[in-house]
mmCIF file of C-alpha atoms in Angstrom:
data_model
loop_
_atom_site.group_PDB
_atom_site.id
_atom_site.type_symbol
_atom_site.label_atom_id
_atom_site.label_comp_id
_atom_site.label_asym_id
_atom_site.label_seq_id
_atom_site.Cartn_x
_atom_site.Cartn_y
_atom_site.Cartn_z
ATOM 1 C CA UNK A 18 -72.258 148.755 301.930
ATOM 2 C CA UNK A 19 -73.544 147.002 305.007
ATOM 3 C CA UNK A 20 -73.337 143.593 303.355
ATOM 4 C CA UNK A 21 -69.558 143.943 302.866
ATOM 5 C CA UNK A 22 -68.864 144.035 306.564
ATOM 6 C CA UNK A 23 -67.305 140.958 308.199
ATOM 7 C CA UNK A 24 -69.776 138.730 309.978
ATOM 8 C CA UNK A 25 -69.604 138.898 313.755
ATOM 9 C CA UNK A 26 -69.021 135.695 315.667
ATOM 10 C CA UNK A 27 -69.513 134.684 319.247
ATOM 11 C CA UNK A 28 -72.276 135.193 321.734
ATOM 12 C CA UNK A 29 -74.814 137.924 320.920
ATOM 13 C CA UNK A 30 -74.521 139.025 324.521
ATOM 14 C CA UNK A 31 -70.758 139.450 324.434
ATOM 15 C CA UNK A 32 -69.418 142.826 325.486
ATOM 16 C CA UNK A 33 -67.757 143.248 322.059
ATOM 17 C CA UNK A 34 -71.114 143.346 320.263
ATOM 18 C CA UNK A 35 -72.448 146.783 319.408
ATOM 19 C CA UNK A 36 -75.844 147.918 320.757
ATOM 20 C CA UNK A 37 -77.257 147.779 317.229
ATOM 21 C CA UNK A 38 -76.071 144.200 316.799
ATOM 22 C CA UNK A 39 -77.961 143.180 319.921
ATOM 23 C CA UNK A 40 -81.146 144.843 318.685
ATOM 24 C CA UNK A 41 -80.695 143.354 315.223
ATOM 25 C CA UNK A 42 -80.252 139.895 316.714
ATOM 26 C CA UNK A 43 -83.460 140.365 318.694
ATOM 27 C CA UNK A 44 -85.341 141.250 315.518
ATOM 28 C CA UNK A 45 -83.965 138.183 313.725
ATOM 29 C CA UNK A 46 -84.375 135.675 316.525
ATOM 30 C CA UNK A 47 -87.552 136.907 318.145
ATOM 31 C CA UNK A 48 -89.527 133.699 317.649
ATOM 32 C CA UNK A 49 -86.801 131.294 316.592
ATOM 33 C CA UNK A 50 -87.886 130.635 312.992
ATOM 34 C CA UNK A 51 -88.919 132.424 309.802
ATOM 35 C CA UNK A 52 -91.591 135.098 309.887
ATOM 36 C CA UNK A 53 -94.959 133.478 309.200
ATOM 37 C CA UNK A 54 -97.569 136.009 310.153
ATOM 38 C CA UNK A 55 -97.550 139.540 311.514
ATOM 39 C CA UNK A 56 -100.068 142.216 312.304
ATOM 40 C CA UNK A 57 -98.407 145.486 311.336
ATOM 41 C CA UNK A 58 -99.620 148.892 312.460
ATOM 42 C CA UNK A 59 -98.246 152.140 313.801
ATOM 43 C CA UNK A 60 -98.583 151.183 317.449
ATOM 44 C CA UNK A 61 -98.097 147.381 317.664
ATOM 45 C CA UNK A 62 -96.545 144.521 315.771
ATOM 46 C CA UNK A 63 -97.733 141.109 316.942
ATOM 47 C CA UNK A 64 -95.236 138.403 316.071
ATOM 48 C CA UNK A 65 -96.536 134.875 315.677
ATOM 49 C CA UNK A 66 -93.704 133.603 313.526
ATOM 50 C CA UNK A 67 -89.931 134.003 313.504
ATOM 51 C CA UNK A 68 -86.967 135.794 311.994
ATOM 52 C CA UNK A 69 -86.384 137.370 308.594
ATOM 53 C CA UNK A 70 -86.224 135.292 305.438
ATOM 54 C CA UNK A 71 -82.811 134.895 303.875
ATOM 55 C CA UNK A 72 -84.111 134.060 300.399
ATOM 56 C CA UNK A 73 -85.934 136.498 298.150
ATOM 57 C CA UNK A 74 -87.596 133.546 296.438
ATOM 58 C CA UNK A 75 -89.634 132.797 299.547
ATOM 59 C CA UNK A 76 -92.146 135.635 299.903
ATOM 60 C CA UNK A 77 -93.473 136.214 303.371
ATOM 61 C CA UNK A 78 -97.200 136.187 304.029
ATOM 62 C CA UNK A 79 -98.551 138.957 306.195
ATOM 63 C CA UNK A 80 -102.094 138.882 307.423
ATOM 64 C CA UNK A 81 -103.828 139.887 310.623
ATOM 65 C CA UNK A 82 -102.638 137.673 313.455
ATOM 66 C CA UNK A 83 -105.384 135.882 315.299
ATOM 67 C CA UNK A 84 -103.221 134.216 317.917
ATOM 68 C CA UNK A 85 -100.157 135.179 319.858
ATOM 69 C CA UNK A 86 -97.588 132.989 321.532
ATOM 70 C CA UNK A 87 -97.659 133.976 325.149
ATOM 71 C CA UNK A 88 -94.139 132.691 325.761
ATOM 72 C CA UNK A 89 -92.579 135.038 323.189
ATOM 73 C CA UNK A 90 -92.544 138.837 323.568
ATOM 74 C CA UNK A 91 -92.726 141.118 320.504
ATOM 75 C CA UNK A 92 -89.480 141.850 318.675
ATOM 76 C CA UNK A 93 -89.013 145.255 320.259
ATOM 77 C CA UNK A 94 -89.585 143.820 323.731
ATOM 78 C CA UNK A 95 -87.013 141.131 323.135
ATOM 79 C CA UNK A 96 -84.638 143.776 321.807
ATOM 80 C CA UNK A 97 -84.908 145.653 325.075
ATOM 81 C CA UNK A 98 -84.490 142.444 327.062
ATOM 82 C CA UNK A 99 -81.255 141.587 325.252
ATOM 83 C CA UNK A 100 -80.020 145.162 325.205
ATOM 84 C CA UNK A 101 -80.464 145.362 328.948
ATOM 85 C CA UNK A 102 -77.784 142.689 329.394
ATOM 86 C CA UNK A 103 -75.136 144.706 327.547
ATOM 87 C CA UNK A 104 -74.140 147.978 329.263
ATOM 88 C CA UNK A 105 -73.356 149.847 326.029
ATOM 89 C CA UNK A 106 -76.624 148.770 324.443
ATOM 90 C CA UNK A 107 -78.594 149.586 327.576
ATOM 91 C CA UNK A 108 -77.188 153.119 327.643
ATOM 92 C CA UNK A 109 -78.062 153.697 323.995
ATOM 93 C CA UNK A 110 -81.618 152.396 324.343
ATOM 94 C CA UNK A 111 -82.135 154.520 327.453
ATOM 95 C CA UNK A 112 -80.970 157.584 325.561
ATOM 96 C CA UNK A 113 -83.251 156.835 322.622
ATOM 97 C CA UNK A 114 -86.264 156.269 324.836
ATOM 98 C CA UNK A 115 -85.831 159.195 327.180
ATOM 99 C CA UNK A 116 -88.237 161.433 325.222
ATOM 100 C CA UNK A 117 -90.786 158.661 324.729
ATOM 101 C CA UNK A 118 -91.101 154.998 323.781
ATOM 102 C CA UNK A 119 -90.686 153.906 320.234
ATOM 103 C CA UNK A 120 -87.325 154.199 318.377
ATOM 104 C CA UNK A 121 -86.350 150.576 318.894
ATOM 105 C CA UNK A 122 -89.889 149.516 318.013
ATOM 106 C CA UNK A 123 -89.717 151.543 314.798
ATOM 107 C CA UNK A 124 -86.508 149.854 313.682
ATOM 108 C CA UNK A 125 -87.929 146.443 314.544
ATOM 109 C CA UNK A 126 -91.027 147.161 312.430
ATOM 110 C CA UNK A 127 -88.888 148.400 309.552
ATOM 111 C CA UNK A 128 -87.036 145.083 309.594
ATOM 112 C CA UNK A 129 -90.270 143.107 309.827
ATOM 113 C CA UNK A 130 -92.072 144.774 306.911
ATOM 114 C CA UNK A 131 -89.002 144.092 304.770
ATOM 115 C CA UNK A 132 -90.004 140.420 304.879
ATOM 116 C CA UNK A 133 -93.040 141.385 302.796
ATOM 117 C CA UNK A 134 -90.734 143.270 300.400
ATOM 118 C CA UNK A 135 -92.058 146.553 301.754
ATOM 119 C CA UNK A 136 -89.945 149.616 302.530
ATOM 120 C CA UNK A 137 -90.397 151.807 305.605
ATOM 121 C CA UNK A 138 -90.585 155.517 306.285
ATOM 122 C CA UNK A 139 -89.913 156.399 309.910
ATOM 123 C CA UNK A 140 -91.847 159.358 311.271
ATOM 124 C CA UNK A 141 -90.901 160.799 314.653
ATOM 125 C CA UNK A 142 -94.129 162.324 315.919
ATOM 126 C CA UNK A 143 -93.131 164.960 318.432
ATOM 127 C CA UNK A 144 -93.867 168.556 319.397
ATOM 128 C CA UNK A 145 -92.777 171.678 317.559
ATOM 129 C CA UNK A 146 -89.342 172.851 318.711
ATOM 130 C CA UNK A 147 -89.668 176.349 320.146
ATOM 131 C CA UNK A 148 -85.997 176.792 321.030
ATOM 132 C CA UNK A 149 -82.628 175.744 319.662
ATOM 133 C CA UNK A 150 -82.075 173.215 322.449
ATOM 134 C CA UNK A 151 -85.257 171.274 321.641
ATOM 135 C CA UNK A 152 -84.429 171.389 317.921
ATOM 136 C CA UNK A 153 -80.952 170.047 318.648
ATOM 137 C CA UNK A 154 -82.352 167.218 320.755
ATOM 138 C CA UNK A 155 -84.682 166.131 317.947
ATOM 139 C CA UNK A 156 -81.815 166.309 315.460
ATOM 140 C CA UNK A 157 -79.633 164.178 317.724
ATOM 141 C CA UNK A 158 -82.383 161.564 318.006
ATOM 142 C CA UNK A 159 -82.621 161.303 314.203
ATOM 143 C CA UNK A 160 -78.842 160.990 313.851
ATOM 144 C CA UNK A 161 -78.713 158.276 316.491
ATOM 145 C CA UNK A 162 -81.588 156.443 314.829
ATOM 146 C CA UNK A 163 -79.830 156.531 311.452
ATOM 147 C CA UNK A 164 -76.582 155.312 312.980
ATOM 148 C CA UNK A 165 -78.382 152.485 314.743
ATOM 149 C CA UNK A 166 -80.242 151.523 311.553
ATOM 150 C CA UNK A 167 -76.974 151.501 309.619
ATOM 151 C CA UNK A 168 -75.163 149.252 312.068
ATOM 152 C CA UNK A 169 -78.203 146.997 312.245
ATOM 153 C CA UNK A 170 -78.206 146.615 308.457
ATOM 154 C CA UNK A 171 -81.629 148.144 307.763
ATOM 155 C CA UNK A 172 -80.700 151.686 306.687
ATOM 156 C CA UNK A 173 -80.565 151.017 302.953
ATOM 157 C CA UNK A 174 -83.700 152.482 301.299
ATOM 158 C CA UNK A 175 -85.045 153.590 304.685
ATOM 159 C CA UNK A 176 -86.793 156.962 304.563
ATOM 160 C CA UNK A 177 -86.972 159.574 307.304
ATOM 161 C CA UNK A 178 -90.003 161.850 307.410
ATOM 162 C CA UNK A 179 -88.687 165.161 308.753
ATOM 163 C CA UNK A 180 -90.889 168.042 309.851
ATOM 164 C CA UNK A 181 -88.860 171.240 309.725
ATOM 165 C CA UNK A 182 -90.765 172.731 312.662
ATOM 166 C CA UNK A 183 -89.436 169.873 314.800
ATOM 167 C CA UNK A 184 -85.822 170.831 314.070
ATOM 168 C CA UNK A 185 -86.057 174.594 314.502
ATOM 169 C CA UNK A 186 -88.231 176.213 311.821
ATOM 170 C CA UNK A 187 -90.546 177.676 314.479
ATOM 171 C CA UNK A 188 -87.793 179.065 316.729
ATOM 172 C CA UNK A 189 -88.577 182.805 317.037
ATOM 173 C CA UNK A 190 -85.061 183.951 316.210
ATOM 174 C CA UNK A 191 -83.059 182.494 313.306
ATOM 175 C CA UNK A 192 -85.535 179.617 312.996
ATOM 176 C CA UNK A 193 -84.980 179.095 309.269
ATOM 177 C CA UNK A 194 -81.203 179.031 309.733
ATOM 178 C CA UNK A 195 -81.406 176.583 312.644
ATOM 179 C CA UNK A 196 -83.789 174.268 310.778
ATOM 180 C CA UNK A 197 -81.628 174.322 307.651
ATOM 181 C CA UNK A 198 -78.481 173.465 309.596
ATOM 182 C CA UNK A 199 -80.127 170.614 311.479
ATOM 183 C CA UNK A 200 -81.874 169.242 308.400
ATOM 184 C CA UNK A 201 -78.632 169.412 306.403
ATOM 185 C CA UNK A 202 -76.871 167.353 309.068
ATOM 186 C CA UNK A 203 -79.626 164.721 309.029
ATOM 187 C CA UNK A 204 -79.692 164.587 305.212
ATOM 188 C CA UNK A 205 -75.915 164.201 305.020
ATOM 189 C CA UNK A 206 -75.962 161.339 307.505
ATOM 190 C CA UNK A 207 -78.874 159.689 305.689
ATOM 191 C CA UNK A 208 -76.942 159.820 302.412
ATOM 192 C CA UNK A 209 -73.926 158.193 304.075
ATOM 193 C CA UNK A 210 -75.938 155.197 305.261
ATOM 194 C CA UNK A 211 -78.088 154.787 302.130
ATOM 195 C CA UNK A 212 -81.292 156.307 303.527
ATOM 196 C CA UNK A 213 -83.346 159.260 302.310
ATOM 197 C CA UNK A 214 -85.093 162.208 303.947
ATOM 198 C CA UNK A 215 -88.504 163.599 303.017
ATOM 199 C CA UNK A 216 -89.386 167.064 304.323
ATOM 200 C CA UNK A 217 -92.875 167.503 305.718
ATOM 201 C CA UNK A 218 -95.070 170.049 307.473
ATOM 202 C CA UNK A 219 -97.211 169.623 310.568
ATOM 203 C CA UNK A 220 -100.798 168.929 309.413
ATOM 204 C CA UNK A 221 -102.199 172.107 310.989
ATOM 205 C CA UNK A 222 -99.748 174.186 308.924
ATOM 206 C CA UNK A 223 -100.195 172.244 305.681
ATOM 207 C CA UNK A 224 -102.489 174.872 304.139
ATOM 208 C CA UNK A 225 -100.361 177.833 305.239
ATOM 209 C CA UNK A 226 -98.589 179.328 302.200
ATOM 210 C CA UNK A 227 -95.697 180.570 304.336
ATOM 211 C CA UNK A 228 -95.051 177.088 305.742
ATOM 212 C CA UNK A 229 -95.123 175.488 302.287
ATOM 213 C CA UNK A 230 -92.855 178.201 300.875
ATOM 214 C CA UNK A 231 -90.344 177.734 303.700
ATOM 215 C CA UNK A 232 -90.274 173.975 303.135
ATOM 216 C CA UNK A 233 -89.714 174.345 299.389
ATOM 217 C CA UNK A 234 -86.933 176.907 299.875
ATOM 218 C CA UNK A 235 -85.199 174.589 302.325
ATOM 219 C CA UNK A 236 -85.695 171.667 299.940
ATOM 220 C CA UNK A 237 -84.020 173.562 297.113
ATOM 221 C CA UNK A 238 -81.028 174.376 299.325
ATOM 222 C CA UNK A 239 -80.671 170.852 300.691
ATOM 223 C CA UNK A 240 -80.877 169.220 297.254
ATOM 224 C CA UNK A 241 -77.717 171.043 296.171
ATOM 225 C CA UNK A 242 -75.713 168.730 298.411
ATOM 226 C CA UNK A 243 -78.156 165.818 298.787
ATOM 227 C CA UNK A 244 -80.223 165.531 295.576
ATOM 228 C CA UNK A 245 -82.262 162.600 296.929
ATOM 229 C CA UNK A 246 -83.947 164.825 299.532
ATOM 230 C CA UNK A 247 -87.701 164.924 298.940
ATOM 231 C CA UNK A 248 -90.798 166.753 300.119
ATOM 232 C CA UNK A 249 -94.481 166.187 300.827
ATOM 233 C CA UNK A 250 -97.141 167.983 298.801
ATOM 234 C CA UNK A 251 -100.848 167.813 299.583
ATOM 235 C CA UNK A 252 -103.523 168.004 296.938
ATOM 236 C CA UNK A 253 -106.573 170.164 297.439
ATOM 237 C CA UNK A 254 -104.532 173.375 297.565
ATOM 238 C CA UNK A 255 -104.739 175.702 294.583
ATOM 239 C CA UNK A 256 -100.942 175.836 294.364
ATOM 240 C CA UNK A 257 -100.180 172.106 294.401
ATOM 241 C CA UNK A 258 -100.217 171.472 290.645
ATOM 242 C CA UNK A 259 -97.825 174.395 290.114
ATOM 243 C CA UNK A 260 -95.591 173.122 292.921
ATOM 244 C CA UNK A 261 -95.553 169.702 291.256
ATOM 245 C CA UNK A 262 -94.403 171.301 287.996
ATOM 246 C CA UNK A 263 -91.588 173.082 289.838
ATOM 247 C CA UNK A 264 -90.470 169.851 291.511
ATOM 248 C CA UNK A 265 -90.736 167.643 288.422
ATOM 249 C CA UNK A 266 -86.953 167.564 288.092
ATOM 250 C CA UNK A 267 -84.491 164.713 287.641
ATOM 251 C CA UNK A 268 -84.176 162.716 290.842
ATOM 252 C CA UNK A 269 -86.541 164.917 292.851
ATOM 253 C CA UNK A 270 -88.661 162.841 295.228
ATOM 254 C CA UNK A 271 -92.213 164.066 295.871
ATOM 255 C CA UNK A 272 -94.659 162.365 298.209
ATOM 256 C CA UNK A 273 -98.155 163.283 297.082
ATOM 257 C CA UNK A 274 -100.899 163.020 299.708
ATOM 258 C CA UNK A 275 -104.623 163.552 299.099
ATOM 259 C CA UNK A 276 -106.146 166.602 300.728
ATOM 260 C CA UNK A 277 -108.225 166.260 303.907
ATOM 261 C CA UNK A 278 -111.798 165.024 303.640
ATOM 262 C CA UNK A 279 -114.601 167.270 304.809
ATOM 263 C CA UNK A 280 -116.500 165.998 307.807
ATOM 264 C CA UNK A 281 -120.257 165.475 308.128
ATOM 265 C CA UNK A 282 -121.531 165.857 304.622
ATOM 266 C CA UNK A 283 -124.704 164.576 303.027
ATOM 267 C CA UNK A 284 -124.370 161.541 300.788
ATOM 268 C CA UNK A 285 -124.391 163.567 297.528
ATOM 269 C CA UNK A 286 -121.984 166.097 299.042
ATOM 270 C CA UNK A 287 -119.630 163.386 300.251
ATOM 271 C CA UNK A 288 -119.630 161.758 296.822
ATOM 272 C CA UNK A 289 -118.853 165.077 295.144
ATOM 273 C CA UNK A 290 -116.075 165.784 297.638
ATOM 274 C CA UNK A 291 -114.592 162.340 297.020
ATOM 275 C CA UNK A 292 -114.608 162.927 293.271
ATOM 276 C CA UNK A 293 -113.022 166.348 293.761
ATOM 277 C CA UNK A 294 -110.278 164.850 295.923
ATOM 278 C CA UNK A 295 -109.566 162.183 293.334
ATOM 279 C CA UNK A 296 -109.536 164.765 290.555
ATOM 280 C CA UNK A 297 -107.089 166.995 292.426
ATOM 281 C CA UNK A 298 -104.851 164.024 293.169
ATOM 282 C CA UNK A 299 -104.955 162.866 289.540
ATOM 283 C CA UNK A 300 -104.026 166.328 288.214
ATOM 284 C CA UNK A 301 -100.972 166.625 290.447
ATOM 285 C CA UNK A 302 -99.921 163.004 290.009
ATOM 286 C CA UNK A 303 -100.142 163.306 286.226
ATOM 287 C CA UNK A 304 -97.620 166.160 286.308
ATOM 288 C CA UNK A 305 -95.222 164.163 288.476
ATOM 289 C CA UNK A 306 -95.573 160.963 286.466
ATOM 290 C CA UNK A 307 -94.861 162.771 283.195
ATOM 291 C CA UNK A 308 -91.739 164.414 284.625
ATOM 292 C CA UNK A 309 -88.235 163.045 285.281
ATOM 293 C CA UNK A 310 -88.584 162.937 289.066
ATOM 294 C CA UNK A 311 -89.543 160.196 291.502
ATOM 295 C CA UNK A 312 -93.265 160.332 292.451
ATOM 296 C CA UNK A 313 -94.527 158.719 295.653
ATOM 297 C CA UNK A 314 -98.295 158.181 295.714
ATOM 298 C CA UNK A 315 -99.326 158.183 299.373
ATOM 299 C CA UNK A 316 -102.894 156.932 299.474
ATOM 300 C CA UNK A 317 -104.995 154.081 300.815
ATOM 301 C CA UNK A 318 -107.829 154.770 298.347
ATOM 302 C CA UNK A 319 -108.139 151.748 295.996
ATOM 303 C CA UNK A 320 -109.373 154.035 293.231
ATOM 304 C CA UNK A 321 -106.314 156.287 293.488
ATOM 305 C CA UNK A 322 -104.021 153.275 293.708
ATOM 306 C CA UNK A 323 -105.491 151.910 290.469
ATOM 307 C CA UNK A 324 -105.213 155.351 288.881
ATOM 308 C CA UNK A 325 -101.530 155.569 289.843
ATOM 309 C CA UNK A 326 -100.781 152.198 288.264
ATOM 310 C CA UNK A 327 -102.609 153.179 285.065
ATOM 311 C CA UNK A 328 -100.788 156.509 284.828
ATOM 312 C CA UNK A 329 -97.427 154.810 285.301
ATOM 313 C CA UNK A 330 -98.230 152.333 282.549
ATOM 314 C CA UNK A 331 -99.481 155.106 280.260
ATOM 315 C CA UNK A 332 -96.265 157.145 280.495
ATOM 316 C CA UNK A 333 -94.054 154.052 280.353
ATOM 317 C CA UNK A 334 -92.614 154.191 283.854
ATOM 318 C CA UNK A 335 -90.803 151.168 285.242
ATOM 319 C CA UNK A 336 -92.123 149.780 288.514
ATOM 320 C CA UNK A 337 -88.976 150.865 290.321
ATOM 321 C CA UNK A 338 -89.211 154.489 289.124
ATOM 322 C CA UNK A 339 -92.014 155.462 291.521
ATOM 323 C CA UNK A 340 -93.611 154.052 294.636
ATOM 324 C CA UNK A 341 -96.844 153.536 296.503
ATOM 325 C CA UNK A 342 -97.093 154.533 300.149
ATOM 326 C CA UNK A 343 -99.605 153.492 302.798
ATOM 327 C CA UNK A 344 -100.840 156.507 304.729
ATOM 328 C CA UNK A 345 -101.916 154.963 308.007
ATOM 329 C CA UNK A 346 -99.001 152.689 308.862
ATOM 330 C CA UNK A 347 -101.159 149.608 308.324
ATOM 331 C CA UNK A 348 -100.066 147.281 305.530
ATOM 332 C CA UNK A 349 -103.418 146.633 303.883
ATOM 333 C CA UNK A 350 -104.449 144.172 301.212
ATOM 334 C CA UNK A 351 -103.854 146.564 298.313
ATOM 335 C CA UNK A 352 -100.326 147.454 299.364
ATOM 336 C CA UNK A 353 -99.440 143.826 300.056
ATOM 337 C CA UNK A 354 -100.611 143.009 296.539
ATOM 338 C CA UNK A 355 -98.570 145.845 295.038
ATOM 339 C CA UNK A 356 -95.421 144.715 296.821
ATOM 340 C CA UNK A 357 -95.965 141.126 295.675
ATOM 341 C CA UNK A 358 -96.329 142.345 292.078
ATOM 342 C CA UNK A 359 -92.972 144.097 292.208
ATOM 343 C CA UNK A 360 -94.030 147.695 292.796
ATOM 344 C CA UNK A 361 -91.945 149.693 295.237
ATOM 345 C CA UNK A 362 -94.207 149.984 298.269
ATOM 346 C CA UNK A 363 -93.597 151.813 301.530
ATOM 347 C CA UNK A 364 -95.377 151.967 304.881
ATOM 348 C CA UNK A 365 -95.070 154.722 307.471
ATOM 349 C CA UNK A 366 -93.839 153.673 310.918
ATOM 350 C CA UNK A 367 -94.513 156.264 313.595
ATOM 351 C CA UNK A 368 -92.871 156.669 316.984
ATOM 352 C CA UNK A 369 -92.171 159.418 319.457
ATOM 353 C CA UNK A 370 -93.540 161.304 322.448
ATOM 354 C CA UNK A 371 -96.839 162.166 320.760
ATOM 355 C CA UNK A 372 -99.434 159.734 319.453
ATOM 356 C CA UNK A 373 -99.287 159.596 315.623
ATOM 357 C CA UNK A 374 -102.028 161.606 313.953
ATOM 358 C CA UNK A 375 -104.582 160.149 311.614
ATOM 359 C CA UNK A 376 -103.794 160.228 307.883
ATOM 360 C CA UNK A 377 -103.174 163.661 306.422
#
């Protein structure tokens, strides 16, 4: 799709270049050579190497950066520097950043983690929309982000984490209708560019039956037109195993997250709680793995990661028929290993007006 487009020629600062092309060039040319090392997290990406690799046979090595070249700014900073020289690009970046810093950074990080053969899920962390205008603004930001990612060549296999309350679910009047319309527009655009959308709930509402029901109803409606639309389920709720059975359908994407840990427990209590969390995760994951859908195991727990791999092997799943996801946005040792071994692996990249929350 993107690869079939004619290659642009000329100066990257020419007026004929699109804003996305300028940002893409900044990502590729940030340090002048191939990517050697990067420290990847939700808030910062320290570049101490160069641009993306052009050969899949040369795996990138990602490990915590211990030094930083003072003469080279991070990729996102260089993107803004270059974009500022092109009026069209400057206007687009200003529009993206009006609500808060981050969209350009998120796309730069998505391109950078691809060098480690890791996919990205972009999560716009913003407030709940309490009126149609705020919901429309959030929707417009997602559409612009998808368009920019498409023109920059990084939309394929990109995932968008979409909280329905951010696009109108909580609007007092006709909230469900507004959220459905906005989400449908985002899902349709994502399908056009090769990306996916995963519906989510704000963490404080994750245990509310009404919020989960509303998400699942919207999911069912959206999948009629965009079957690749997915949803987040959290273990630890009495209903989660049953919800997994309902969603174990052909092509249905389900991101399974472990339930929240209880704070301040004694050592025996903490151990029991950890075992309970693993047991709940295993029960739900087993249902998804045995079904015809597409499970996404979102966990940083080495024990649950090993369990996921064993379950996949037990039911005969190919490594491209499910995926591992890092919860925190940090590409840790386990997920780097999984990606190197050929498992589909994804990391969450957060941006937006609010600071990303800790893992759900």
